Amino acid sequence: MLVVVALGGNALLRPGDPRTVDRQRANVRVAAGALAPVLRDHDVVLTHGNGPQVGELARVAAAAGESAPPLDVLDAETEGLVGYLLAQELRNAVPERELVTLLTQVVVDAADPAFARPDKPIGAWYDESAARAVAHDYGWTMTENAGRWRRVVPSPLPQSIVELRAVRTVLAAGIVPIAVGGGGIPVVVAPDGRTRGVDAVVDKDRTAALLAQELGADRLALLTDVDGVYLGWGTGEAQRIALAHPDALAAHGFAAGSMGPKVEAAVAFARGGGTAVIGALDDAARVVTGATGTGDSAGTTVTTAAPGITIVR
């Protein structure tokens, strides 16, 4: 089975964690342990988020009084940083599998309305006074969620993957590619075919769904720090969805800065005939291979093979 696995950025650098390489390495080591059974049993393409990491690089540059590099350059830096740690720790956990990290560019539309409507959260959380200060000092756009504030940046939709043929070549050689990290490095294509980077962060779940579709993957696994998709999240009536038809799931609203893009990606991939699962990184093996939609299943499975929505009772 060919599986595209997308790791959430917050699963690798959690809220409240010190923003150090040692902490990220420790978290990646835990992630590698969870992913090891998947790599042993399946063909895998791995991708990852970069929201905490790209935001931290921008903050460090701004705090030092430097002109922060554009986001496409920071996206490339975080692809290298996180990809290096993942490749090293996964090789330590599964020495029989060869891995390679590919810097991957993703084409976006220069006219995408997302450039005028920043909504992709990156970096650390702030209280209101600190958020006002960084917005004033650095010109950042900030958004509030439950009394906490975070920077938001443009997140255009991915159109195509520049290095898709390279990903296919690596897979055909039996090597696990780590690709389109952080959603890929966003670029636009000029009429003469030349590419240039743009100041944005593409959502990694949307790009993971595109990659899975292009590769004809059997399953898309979106791994995060929660155990599935919930109706009534944050309320006393919260219920986990075990199994959903993509049309039924799309009829519900989910937060744009967190679960929304994961649901959107899962729905898009399932509508194309694949099976998508959203679940906890800690339970990666069961999420990837064992989700059945029953009460003891892992994660939330999205497939056209089942009608409506099944709730865990």
XYZ file of C-alpha atoms in Angstrom:
313
model
C 0.000 0.000 0.000
C 1.268 3.462 -0.915
C 0.634 5.947 1.872
C 1.243 9.683 1.937
C 1.784 10.657 5.568
C 1.520 14.303 6.643
C 2.862 15.233 10.079
C 1.453 18.342 11.723
C 3.959 21.047 12.622
C 2.515 21.284 16.132
C 3.149 17.573 16.620
C 6.872 18.239 16.098
C 7.121 21.498 18.049
C 4.289 21.700 20.537
C 2.778 24.846 22.038
C 4.830 25.764 25.101
C 7.914 23.833 24.006
C 11.240 25.692 24.101
C 12.037 26.690 20.519
C 15.292 24.740 20.389
C 16.722 22.174 17.994
C 17.211 19.764 20.903
C 13.500 19.895 21.715
C 12.551 19.406 18.066
C 14.961 16.481 17.770
C 13.440 14.865 20.862
C 9.925 15.285 19.452
C 11.008 13.960 16.049
C 12.537 10.926 17.755
C 9.159 10.164 19.341
C 7.473 10.666 15.965
C 9.971 8.317 14.325
C 9.136 5.613 16.832
C 5.431 5.970 16.048
C 6.065 5.904 12.291
C 8.515 2.995 12.283
C 5.876 0.240 11.824
C 4.359 2.159 8.908
C 7.722 2.458 7.133
C 8.434 -1.248 7.648
C 5.147 -2.393 6.144
C 4.297 0.108 3.390
C 5.591 2.358 0.643
C 5.563 5.820 2.199
C 5.924 9.417 1.144
C 6.375 11.661 4.151
C 5.614 15.338 4.488
C 5.403 17.680 7.449
C 4.166 21.027 8.673
C 6.386 24.014 9.415
C 4.143 26.595 11.079
C 6.014 26.759 14.398
C 9.422 26.569 12.732
C 8.934 29.163 9.980
C 7.382 31.563 12.457
C 10.289 31.154 14.841
C 12.874 31.836 12.137
C 11.001 35.013 11.173
C 10.762 36.091 14.824
C 14.464 35.562 15.486
C 15.412 37.618 12.440
C 13.014 40.414 13.381
C 14.120 40.453 17.026
C 17.741 40.779 15.908
C 16.832 43.899 13.971
C 17.456 42.168 10.676
C 15.302 42.219 7.600
C 13.571 38.840 7.731
C 14.007 36.703 4.614
C 10.842 36.284 2.539
C 8.616 33.394 3.497
C 9.555 31.252 0.491
C 13.188 31.299 1.666
C 12.119 30.493 5.234
C 9.962 27.661 3.862
C 13.073 26.247 2.165
C 15.081 26.556 5.381
C 12.442 24.699 7.389
C 12.160 21.976 4.732
C 15.852 21.377 5.270
C 15.746 21.655 9.051
C 12.768 19.390 9.722
C 13.563 17.062 6.817
C 17.086 16.515 8.127
C 15.849 15.657 11.616
C 13.139 13.339 10.287
C 15.480 11.518 7.915
C 18.095 11.008 10.618
C 15.747 9.808 13.359
C 13.706 7.601 11.020
C 16.882 5.993 9.708
C 17.917 5.345 13.318
C 14.497 3.795 14.032
C 14.217 1.822 10.769
C 17.795 1.279 9.515
C 16.625 -1.036 6.733
C 14.808 1.817 4.954
C 16.639 4.454 2.938
C 15.258 8.011 3.105
C 15.974 11.266 1.320
C 14.796 14.821 1.920
C 13.789 16.700 -1.234
C 13.504 20.474 -1.338
C 10.214 20.774 -3.169
C 8.657 23.749 -4.931
C 4.888 24.091 -5.298
C 3.288 26.260 -7.957
C 0.591 28.687 -6.786
C -1.491 31.278 -8.644
C -0.148 34.822 -8.338
C -3.776 36.027 -8.480
C -4.932 33.751 -5.644
C -7.186 35.847 -3.348
C -5.348 34.373 -0.344
C -2.578 36.931 -0.860
C -5.042 39.650 0.186
C -6.537 37.577 3.004
C -3.867 36.125 5.343
C -5.262 33.234 7.396
C -2.439 30.685 7.853
C -1.176 30.725 11.485
C 2.580 30.458 11.994
C 4.960 30.877 14.909
C 4.348 31.212 18.624
C 1.242 32.259 20.538
C 1.139 35.705 22.201
C -1.007 37.458 24.742
C -2.817 40.553 23.522
C -0.245 43.120 24.586
C 2.661 41.181 23.070
C 0.640 40.605 19.887
C 0.011 44.337 19.533
C 3.708 45.004 20.049
C 4.946 42.606 17.362
C 2.234 43.761 14.963
C 3.432 47.338 15.444
C 7.149 46.559 15.381
C 7.233 44.049 12.524
C 4.080 44.851 10.540
C 2.655 41.375 11.104
C -1.026 40.490 10.760
C -2.267 38.850 13.960
C -5.397 36.856 14.719
C -7.021 35.934 18.022
C -8.240 32.508 19.140
C -9.598 31.910 22.652
C -7.697 34.853 24.129
C -4.383 34.017 22.460
C -2.877 35.652 19.388
C -0.788 34.329 16.517
C 0.674 35.668 13.293
C -1.177 34.809 10.071
C 0.224 34.880 6.525
C -1.144 34.264 3.013
C -1.789 30.612 2.145
C -2.550 30.208 -1.576
C -3.847 26.913 -2.942
C -1.268 24.511 -4.407
C -1.625 24.024 -8.160
C 1.185 21.611 -9.046
C 4.415 20.155 -7.651
C 7.571 21.092 -9.536
C 9.645 18.098 -8.414
C 6.867 15.491 -8.828
C 8.926 13.418 -11.268
C 11.801 13.350 -8.781
C 9.452 12.097 -6.044
C 8.234 9.313 -8.370
C 11.802 8.368 -9.257
C 12.802 8.122 -5.602
C 9.746 5.997 -4.787
C 10.436 3.668 -7.698
C 13.916 3.093 -6.277
C 12.419 1.895 -2.993
C 13.495 5.029 -1.112
C 11.206 6.970 1.232
C 10.995 10.601 0.059
C 10.419 13.416 2.547
C 8.859 15.978 0.240
C 6.693 19.132 0.047
C 7.620 19.897 3.650
C 5.645 22.799 5.079
C 3.374 22.614 2.035
C 6.318 23.165 -0.278
C 8.189 26.291 -1.314
C 5.592 28.518 -3.016
C 6.511 29.716 -6.492
C 4.705 31.301 -9.429
C 5.458 30.608 -13.072
C 6.003 33.475 -15.520
C 4.769 33.298 -19.131
C 8.299 32.380 -20.216
C 8.295 29.396 -17.858
C 10.663 30.864 -15.268
C 9.731 30.444 -11.607
C 10.121 32.826 -8.682
C 9.312 32.478 -5.014
C 6.438 34.312 -3.343
C 5.888 35.484 0.234
C 3.475 32.851 1.540
C 3.141 29.515 3.317
C 1.139 26.814 1.533
C -0.952 24.584 3.791
C 0.806 21.241 4.050
C -2.398 19.178 4.220
C -3.680 20.654 0.955
C -0.347 19.931 -0.725
C -0.237 16.442 0.788
C -3.659 15.711 -0.751
C -2.469 16.996 -4.127
C 0.679 14.862 -3.906
C -1.338 11.778 -2.920
C -3.681 12.307 -5.874
C -0.810 12.774 -8.330
C 0.956 9.644 -7.074
C -2.217 7.522 -7.041
C -1.695 6.755 -3.346
C -3.984 4.279 -1.620
C -4.221 6.277 1.583
C -3.617 9.790 2.864
C -2.843 9.909 6.594
C -2.995 13.332 8.259
C -1.315 12.936 11.640
C -1.685 15.594 14.302
C -1.904 16.049 18.076
C -5.586 15.088 18.400
C -7.178 11.685 17.850
C -9.624 12.630 15.110
C -12.227 15.066 13.844
C -14.852 16.152 16.377
C -18.296 17.623 16.072
C -18.793 20.240 18.792
C -15.049 20.518 19.459
C -14.339 22.508 22.638
C -17.791 21.914 24.086
C -19.207 19.421 26.532
C -21.007 17.768 23.623
C -17.891 16.973 21.579
C -18.108 13.691 19.650
C -15.413 12.065 17.562
C -16.307 11.111 14.016
C -15.123 7.582 13.286
C -16.223 7.308 9.655
C -17.555 9.843 7.152
C -18.513 10.186 3.525
C -16.655 13.237 2.153
C -19.873 15.031 1.196
C -21.316 14.544 4.687
C -18.124 15.734 6.353
C -17.832 18.782 4.074
C -21.308 19.880 5.181
C -19.923 20.717 8.631
C -17.741 23.714 9.469
C -14.302 23.358 11.036
C -11.781 25.958 12.211
C -9.831 27.501 9.315
C -6.575 27.679 11.266
C -6.523 24.103 12.533
C -8.860 21.243 11.568
C -10.428 22.985 8.560
C -7.564 22.414 6.077
C -7.186 18.784 7.212
C -10.861 18.097 6.574
C -10.673 19.913 3.236
C -7.655 17.825 2.204
C -9.241 14.557 3.358
C -12.479 15.357 1.518
C -10.652 16.228 -1.719
C -8.611 13.024 -1.667
C -11.581 10.794 -0.775
C -13.700 12.301 -3.538
C -10.981 11.184 -5.948
C -11.436 7.577 -4.824
C -8.813 7.254 -2.080
C -9.161 6.783 1.654
C -8.069 9.558 4.000
C -7.589 9.283 7.742
C -7.087 12.051 10.290
C -5.719 10.989 13.662
C -3.047 11.171 16.324
C 0.634 10.801 15.532
C 1.028 8.735 18.725
C -1.265 6.115 17.167
C 0.195 6.317 13.651
C 0.224 2.595 12.822
C -3.469 2.146 13.688
C -4.437 5.392 11.977
C -2.705 4.395 8.748
C -3.805 0.751 8.594
C -6.400 -0.015 11.211
C -9.147 2.601 11.026
C -12.413 0.810 10.304
C -15.019 3.305 11.464
C -15.915 1.193 14.486
C -15.898 2.361 18.068
C -12.414 0.975 18.676
C -10.935 2.349 15.449
C -8.234 4.985 15.289
C -8.801 8.443 13.888
C -11.472 9.645 11.476
C -11.721 7.769 8.177
C -13.072 9.621 5.141
C -14.214 7.472 2.218
C -16.938 7.318 -0.414
C -17.461 3.664 0.548
C -19.627 4.636 3.525
C -22.675 6.934 3.694
C -23.226 9.758 6.162
C -21.286 10.102 9.401
C -20.607 7.514 12.090
C -19.969 8.870 15.598
C -17.982 7.110 18.298
C -20.536 6.402 21.022
